[in-house]
Tab-separated table of C-alpha atoms in Angstrom:
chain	number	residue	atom	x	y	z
A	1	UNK	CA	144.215	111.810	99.656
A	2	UNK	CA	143.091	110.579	96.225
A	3	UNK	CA	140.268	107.926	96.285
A	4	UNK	CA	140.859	104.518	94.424
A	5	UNK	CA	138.313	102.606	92.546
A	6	UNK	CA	139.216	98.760	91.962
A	7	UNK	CA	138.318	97.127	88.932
A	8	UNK	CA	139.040	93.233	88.774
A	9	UNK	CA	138.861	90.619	86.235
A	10	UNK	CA	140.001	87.244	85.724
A	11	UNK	CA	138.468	83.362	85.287
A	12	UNK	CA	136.291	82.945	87.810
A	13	UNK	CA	135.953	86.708	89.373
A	14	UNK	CA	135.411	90.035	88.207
A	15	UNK	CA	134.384	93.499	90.558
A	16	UNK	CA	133.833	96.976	90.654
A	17	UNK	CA	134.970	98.124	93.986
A	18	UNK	CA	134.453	101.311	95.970
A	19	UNK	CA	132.852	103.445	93.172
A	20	UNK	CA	130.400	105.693	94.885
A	21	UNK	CA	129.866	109.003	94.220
A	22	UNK	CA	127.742	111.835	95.520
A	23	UNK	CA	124.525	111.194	95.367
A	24	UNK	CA	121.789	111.614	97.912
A	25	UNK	CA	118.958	109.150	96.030
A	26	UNK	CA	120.336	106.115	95.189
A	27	UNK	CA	123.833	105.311	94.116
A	28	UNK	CA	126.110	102.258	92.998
A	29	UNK	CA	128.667	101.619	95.392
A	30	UNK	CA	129.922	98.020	94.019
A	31	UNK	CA	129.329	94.691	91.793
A	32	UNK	CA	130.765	92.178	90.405
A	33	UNK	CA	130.483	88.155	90.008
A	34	UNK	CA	132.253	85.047	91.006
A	35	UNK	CA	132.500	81.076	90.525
A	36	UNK	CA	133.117	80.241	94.109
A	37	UNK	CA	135.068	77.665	95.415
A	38	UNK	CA	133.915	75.013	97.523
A	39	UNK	CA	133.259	76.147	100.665
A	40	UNK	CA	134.452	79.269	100.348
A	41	UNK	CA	132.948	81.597	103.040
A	42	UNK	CA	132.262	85.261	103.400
A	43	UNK	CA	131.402	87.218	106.898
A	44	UNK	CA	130.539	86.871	109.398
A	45	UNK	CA	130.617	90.899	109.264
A	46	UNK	CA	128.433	93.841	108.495
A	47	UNK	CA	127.450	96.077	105.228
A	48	UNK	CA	127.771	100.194	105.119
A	49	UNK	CA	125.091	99.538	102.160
A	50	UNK	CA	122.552	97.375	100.713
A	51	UNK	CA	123.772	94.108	99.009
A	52	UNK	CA	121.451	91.637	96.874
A	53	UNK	CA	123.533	88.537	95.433
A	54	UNK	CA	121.343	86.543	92.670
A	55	UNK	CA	122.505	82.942	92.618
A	56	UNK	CA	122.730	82.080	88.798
A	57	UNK	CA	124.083	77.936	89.681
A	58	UNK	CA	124.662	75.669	92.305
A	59	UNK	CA	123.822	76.330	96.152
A	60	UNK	CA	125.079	77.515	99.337
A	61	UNK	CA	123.576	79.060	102.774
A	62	UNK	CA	123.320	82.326	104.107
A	63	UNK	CA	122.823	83.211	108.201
A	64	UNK	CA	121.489	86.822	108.704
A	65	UNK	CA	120.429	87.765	112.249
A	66	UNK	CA	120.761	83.822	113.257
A	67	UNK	CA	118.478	82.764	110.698
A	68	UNK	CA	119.935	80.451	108.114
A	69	UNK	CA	118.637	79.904	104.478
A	70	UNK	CA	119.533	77.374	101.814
A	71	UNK	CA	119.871	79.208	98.475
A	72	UNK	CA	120.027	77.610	95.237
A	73	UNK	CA	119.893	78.408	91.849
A	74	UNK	CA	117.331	81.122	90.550
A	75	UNK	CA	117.314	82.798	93.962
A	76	UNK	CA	118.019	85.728	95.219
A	77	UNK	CA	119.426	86.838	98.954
A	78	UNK	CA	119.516	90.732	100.796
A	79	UNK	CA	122.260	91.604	102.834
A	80	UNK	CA	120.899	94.796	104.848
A	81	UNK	CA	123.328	97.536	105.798
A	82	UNK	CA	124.636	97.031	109.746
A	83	UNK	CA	123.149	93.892	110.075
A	84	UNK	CA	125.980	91.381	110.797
A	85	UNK	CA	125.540	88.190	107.963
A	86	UNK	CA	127.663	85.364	106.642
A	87	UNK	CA	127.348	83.396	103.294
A	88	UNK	CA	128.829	79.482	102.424
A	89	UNK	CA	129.155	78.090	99.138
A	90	UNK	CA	128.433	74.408	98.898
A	91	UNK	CA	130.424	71.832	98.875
A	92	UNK	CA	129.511	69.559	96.568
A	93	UNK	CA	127.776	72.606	94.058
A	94	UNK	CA	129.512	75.972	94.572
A	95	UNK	CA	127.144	78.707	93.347
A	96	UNK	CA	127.827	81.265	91.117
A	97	UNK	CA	126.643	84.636	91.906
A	98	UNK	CA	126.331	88.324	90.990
A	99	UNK	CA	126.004	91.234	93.431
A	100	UNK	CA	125.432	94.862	93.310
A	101	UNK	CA	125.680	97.350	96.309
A	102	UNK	CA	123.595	100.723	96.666
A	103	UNK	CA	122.762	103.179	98.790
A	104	UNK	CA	120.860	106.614	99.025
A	105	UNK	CA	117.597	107.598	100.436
A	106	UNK	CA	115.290	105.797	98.089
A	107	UNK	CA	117.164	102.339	98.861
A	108	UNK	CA	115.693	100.947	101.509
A	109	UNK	CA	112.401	101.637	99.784
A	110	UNK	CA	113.827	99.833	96.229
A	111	UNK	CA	114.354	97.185	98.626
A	112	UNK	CA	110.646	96.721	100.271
A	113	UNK	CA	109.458	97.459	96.657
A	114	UNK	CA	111.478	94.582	95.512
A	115	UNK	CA	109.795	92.189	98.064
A	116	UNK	CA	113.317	91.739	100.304
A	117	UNK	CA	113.313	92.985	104.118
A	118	UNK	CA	115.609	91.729	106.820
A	119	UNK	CA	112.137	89.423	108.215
A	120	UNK	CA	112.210	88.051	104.666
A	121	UNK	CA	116.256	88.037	102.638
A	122	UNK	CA	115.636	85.612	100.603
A	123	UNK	CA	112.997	85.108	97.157
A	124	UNK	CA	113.073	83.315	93.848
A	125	UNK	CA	114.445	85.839	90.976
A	126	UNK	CA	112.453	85.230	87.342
A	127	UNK	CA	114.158	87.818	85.563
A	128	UNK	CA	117.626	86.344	86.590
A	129	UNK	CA	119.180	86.351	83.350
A	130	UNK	CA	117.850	89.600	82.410
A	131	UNK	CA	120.053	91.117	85.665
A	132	UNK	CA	123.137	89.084	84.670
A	133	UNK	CA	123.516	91.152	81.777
A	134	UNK	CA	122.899	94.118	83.383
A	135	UNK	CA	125.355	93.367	86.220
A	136	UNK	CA	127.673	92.498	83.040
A	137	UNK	CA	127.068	95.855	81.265
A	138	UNK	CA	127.781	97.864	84.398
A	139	UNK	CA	131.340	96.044	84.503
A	140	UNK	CA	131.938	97.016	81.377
A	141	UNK	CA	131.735	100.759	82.333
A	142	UNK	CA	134.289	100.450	84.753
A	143	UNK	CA	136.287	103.709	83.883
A	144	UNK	CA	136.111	106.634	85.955
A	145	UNK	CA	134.182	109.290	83.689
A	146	UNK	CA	131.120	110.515	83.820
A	147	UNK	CA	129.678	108.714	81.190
A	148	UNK	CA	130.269	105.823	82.859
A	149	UNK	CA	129.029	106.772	86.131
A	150	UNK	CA	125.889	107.589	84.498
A	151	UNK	CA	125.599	104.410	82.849
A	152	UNK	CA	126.377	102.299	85.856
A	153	UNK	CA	123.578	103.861	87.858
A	154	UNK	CA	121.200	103.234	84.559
A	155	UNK	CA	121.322	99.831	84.716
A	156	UNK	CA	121.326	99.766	88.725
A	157	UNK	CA	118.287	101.292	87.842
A	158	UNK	CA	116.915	99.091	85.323
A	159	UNK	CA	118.135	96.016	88.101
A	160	UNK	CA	115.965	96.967	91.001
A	161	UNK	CA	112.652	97.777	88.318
A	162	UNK	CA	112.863	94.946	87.301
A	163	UNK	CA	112.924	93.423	90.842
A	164	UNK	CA	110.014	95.915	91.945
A	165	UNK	CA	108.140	94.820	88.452
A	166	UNK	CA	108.158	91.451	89.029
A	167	UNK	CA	107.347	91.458	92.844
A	168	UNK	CA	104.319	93.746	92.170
A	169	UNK	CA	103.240	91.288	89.322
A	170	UNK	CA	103.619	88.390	91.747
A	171	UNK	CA	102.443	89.858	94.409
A	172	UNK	CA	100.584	93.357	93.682
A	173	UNK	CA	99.430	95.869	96.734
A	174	UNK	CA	101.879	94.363	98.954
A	175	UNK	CA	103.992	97.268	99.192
A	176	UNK	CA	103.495	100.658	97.979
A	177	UNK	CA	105.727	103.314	96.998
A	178	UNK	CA	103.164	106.655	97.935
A	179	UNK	CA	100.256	107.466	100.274
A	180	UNK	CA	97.261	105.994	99.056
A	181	UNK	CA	95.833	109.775	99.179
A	182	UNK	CA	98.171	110.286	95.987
A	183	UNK	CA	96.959	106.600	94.321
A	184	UNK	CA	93.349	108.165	94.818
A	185	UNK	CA	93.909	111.144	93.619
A	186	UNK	CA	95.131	109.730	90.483
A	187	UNK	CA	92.434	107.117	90.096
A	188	UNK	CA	89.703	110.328	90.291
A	189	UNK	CA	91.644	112.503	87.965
A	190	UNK	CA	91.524	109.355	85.590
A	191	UNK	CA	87.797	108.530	86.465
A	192	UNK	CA	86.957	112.283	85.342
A	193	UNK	CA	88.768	111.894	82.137
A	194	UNK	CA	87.597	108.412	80.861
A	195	UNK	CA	83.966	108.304	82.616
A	196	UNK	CA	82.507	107.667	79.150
A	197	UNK	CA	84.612	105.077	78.428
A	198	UNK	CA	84.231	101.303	79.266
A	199	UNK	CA	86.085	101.400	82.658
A	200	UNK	CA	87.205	98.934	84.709
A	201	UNK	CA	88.314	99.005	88.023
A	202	UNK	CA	90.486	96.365	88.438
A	203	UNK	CA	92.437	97.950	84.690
A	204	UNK	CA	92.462	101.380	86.561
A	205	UNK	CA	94.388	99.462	89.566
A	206	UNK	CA	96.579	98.296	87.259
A	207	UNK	CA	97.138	101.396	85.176
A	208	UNK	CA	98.124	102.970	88.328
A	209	UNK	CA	100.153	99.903	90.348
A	210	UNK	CA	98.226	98.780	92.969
A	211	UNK	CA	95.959	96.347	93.099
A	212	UNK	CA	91.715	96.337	93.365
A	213	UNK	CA	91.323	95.595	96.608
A	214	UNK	CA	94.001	98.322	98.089
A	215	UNK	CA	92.777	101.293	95.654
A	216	UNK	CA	88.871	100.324	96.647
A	217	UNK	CA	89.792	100.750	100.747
A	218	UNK	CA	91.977	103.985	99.982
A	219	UNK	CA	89.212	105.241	97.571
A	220	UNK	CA	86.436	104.889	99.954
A	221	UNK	CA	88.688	105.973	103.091
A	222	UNK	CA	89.676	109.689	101.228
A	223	UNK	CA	86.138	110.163	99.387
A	224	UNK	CA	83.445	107.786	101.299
A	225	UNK	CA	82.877	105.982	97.883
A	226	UNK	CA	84.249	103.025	95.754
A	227	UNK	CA	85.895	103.497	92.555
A	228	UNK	CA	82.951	102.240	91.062
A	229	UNK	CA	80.584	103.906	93.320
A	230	UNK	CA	81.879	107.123	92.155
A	231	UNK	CA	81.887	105.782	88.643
A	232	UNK	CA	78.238	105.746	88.372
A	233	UNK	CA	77.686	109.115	90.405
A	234	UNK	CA	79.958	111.349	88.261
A	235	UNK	CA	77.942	109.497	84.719
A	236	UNK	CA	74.297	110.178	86.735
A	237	UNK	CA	75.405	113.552	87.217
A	238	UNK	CA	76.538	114.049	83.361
A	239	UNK	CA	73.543	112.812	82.411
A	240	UNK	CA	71.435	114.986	84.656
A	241	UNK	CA	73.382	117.674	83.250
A	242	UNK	CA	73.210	117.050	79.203
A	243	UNK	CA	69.181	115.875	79.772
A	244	UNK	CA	68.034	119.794	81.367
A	245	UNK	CA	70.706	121.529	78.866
A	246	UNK	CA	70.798	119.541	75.303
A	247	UNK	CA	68.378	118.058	73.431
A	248	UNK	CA	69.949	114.789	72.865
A	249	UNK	CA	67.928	111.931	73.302
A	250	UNK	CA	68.003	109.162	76.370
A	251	UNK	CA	69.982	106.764	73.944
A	252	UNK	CA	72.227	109.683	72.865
A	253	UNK	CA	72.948	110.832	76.564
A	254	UNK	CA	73.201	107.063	77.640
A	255	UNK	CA	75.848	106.177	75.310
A	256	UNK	CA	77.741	109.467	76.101
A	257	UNK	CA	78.132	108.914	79.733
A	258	UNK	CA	79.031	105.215	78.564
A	259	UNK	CA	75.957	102.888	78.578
A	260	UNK	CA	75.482	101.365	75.300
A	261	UNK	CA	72.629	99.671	76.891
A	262	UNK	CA	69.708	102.809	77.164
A	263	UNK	CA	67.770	100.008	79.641
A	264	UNK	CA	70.483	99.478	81.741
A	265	UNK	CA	71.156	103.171	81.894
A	266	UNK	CA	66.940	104.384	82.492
A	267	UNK	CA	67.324	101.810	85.527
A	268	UNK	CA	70.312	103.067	87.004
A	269	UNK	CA	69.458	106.660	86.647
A	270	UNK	CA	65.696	105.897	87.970
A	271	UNK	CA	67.449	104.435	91.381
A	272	UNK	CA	69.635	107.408	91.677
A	273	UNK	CA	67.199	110.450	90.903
A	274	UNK	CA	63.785	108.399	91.312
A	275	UNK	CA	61.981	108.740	88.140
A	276	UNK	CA	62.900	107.913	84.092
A	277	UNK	CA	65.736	109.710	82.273
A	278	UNK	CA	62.578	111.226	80.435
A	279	UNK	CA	60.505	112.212	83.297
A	280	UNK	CA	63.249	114.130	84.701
A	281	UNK	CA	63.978	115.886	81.972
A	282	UNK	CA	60.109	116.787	81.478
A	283	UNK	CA	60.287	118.545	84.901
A	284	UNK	CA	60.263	121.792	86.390
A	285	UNK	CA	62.490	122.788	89.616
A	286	UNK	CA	60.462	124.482	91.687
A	287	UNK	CA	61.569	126.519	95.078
A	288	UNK	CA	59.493	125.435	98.129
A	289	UNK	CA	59.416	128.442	100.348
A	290	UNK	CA	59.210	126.992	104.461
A	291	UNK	CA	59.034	128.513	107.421
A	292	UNK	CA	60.503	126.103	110.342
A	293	UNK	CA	63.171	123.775	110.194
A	294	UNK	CA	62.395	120.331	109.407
A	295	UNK	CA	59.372	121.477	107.374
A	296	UNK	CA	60.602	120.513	103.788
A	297	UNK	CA	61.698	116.869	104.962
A	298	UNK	CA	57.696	116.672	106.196
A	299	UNK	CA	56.007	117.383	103.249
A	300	UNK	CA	57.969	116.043	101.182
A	301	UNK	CA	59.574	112.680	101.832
């Protein structure tokens, strides 16, 4: 039995219908847009896949597991798969919307990451227009080659980043794509590379897309320190280091494990080792040879 795709277009409607394909990640199955009529209605019934509609004018209301929502313009609505839904256009406004349908194994998690769950199917869309002509685009590849296939699932793509973008923007840490073992173990590797640099935390938990407060919990939970805490112990170690093994002076080794103030670095480095940058490099390690346990902690500290 051959498999049919339908493409429709006309005045006031225009779909791509039934075009998955294989894929086991994520995968367009349809989308299209329409100028409802008044009233119209669709549902109740329920989705194989995920559905978001983006409301680009007038209004209507949506009922998903009994709730029901007023939707207007700029706003966008999830229909979750097997969840039994209906949607209304106004009366007096009709809305005009756009849809796309997906599915695959990394769809429900597009969907968290795009701040929509089936608590929550409904949030205002910024980037509105910016989807339209995406949505528009992927119509446009309607024919069934593989060049077009590719470029429809492009700009599904480029749809639900630029959901996931502007959630995490509005709202950042709220959901997160990977273990925070994995956002820590970035945020050290970067630490280790860029210690001598001027480094803020709150830039590093944006360079990796999470927020402060979620990478300083996760940091502290895998390695018992802050982002910052670590910060200063990996430069105090550095410094330790170039102070026995170079000759470079305290300003020299200051400014390398990045303090441009040589104060503000003496004081730090005095609270972690307990004496001057210069006094500890002036010293000898010695070996204290003991005979019970305990003994070294007595005499000295």
């Amino acid at each position: 039995m051959n498999r049919m795709t339908g493409y429709t277009s006309s005045a006031k409607y225009k779909s791509l219908e039934d075009i998955q394909r294989d894929s086991s990640e994520l995968c367009l199955c349809y989308c299209g847009w329409e100028q409802c009529e008044p009233g119209h209605r669709y549902g109740p019934n329920r989705r194989r896949n995920y559905v978001l509609h983006f409301v680009s004018k007038g209004s209507g209301k949506l009922e998903v597991n009994g709730n029901q929502y007023h939707i207007k313009k700029g706003e966008a609505f999830l229909l979750p798969p097997a969840t039994e839904a209906w949607y209304e256009a106004d009366k007096e406004d009709p809305w005009f919307y756009s849809w796309v349908g997906f599915t695959g194994s990394k769809a429900k998690a597009c969907v968290d990451n795009a701040g929509f769950s089936v608590k929550k199917p409904v949030r205002s869309i910024a980037c509105l227009s910016h989807i339209q002509e995406l949505i528009e685009k992927i119509l446009e590849e309607y024919q069934l080659s593989f060049k077009c296939e590719l470029r429809r699932n492009a700009y599904l793509l480029e749809i639900l980043a630029d959901l996931v973008e502007e959630y995490m923007r509005d709202a950042p840490g709220t959901v997160h794509f990977y273990p925070g073992t994995v956002y820590v173990r970035h945020a050290v590797d970067y630490i280790n590379q860029h210690y001598n640099e001027k480094l803020r935390i709150s830039e590093l938990a944006t360079y990796i897309g999470v927020n402060r407060s979620y990478l300083t919990s996760s940091f502290k939970k895998v390695t018992g320190y802050s982002p910052q805490e670590y910060l200063m112990l990996l430069r105090m170690d550095k410094a330790a280091s170039m102070l026995k093994k170079t000759d470079m002076s305290v300003n020299a080794v200051a400014a390398a494990v990045g303090y441009s103030d040589q104060l503000a670095f003496s004081k730090i480095f005095k609270q972690y080792y307990g004496v001057s940058p210069r006094t500890f490099r002036e010293s000898e390690e010695q070996l204290v040879l003991c005979t019970h346990k305990g003994e070294f902690q007595t005499k000295f500290f």
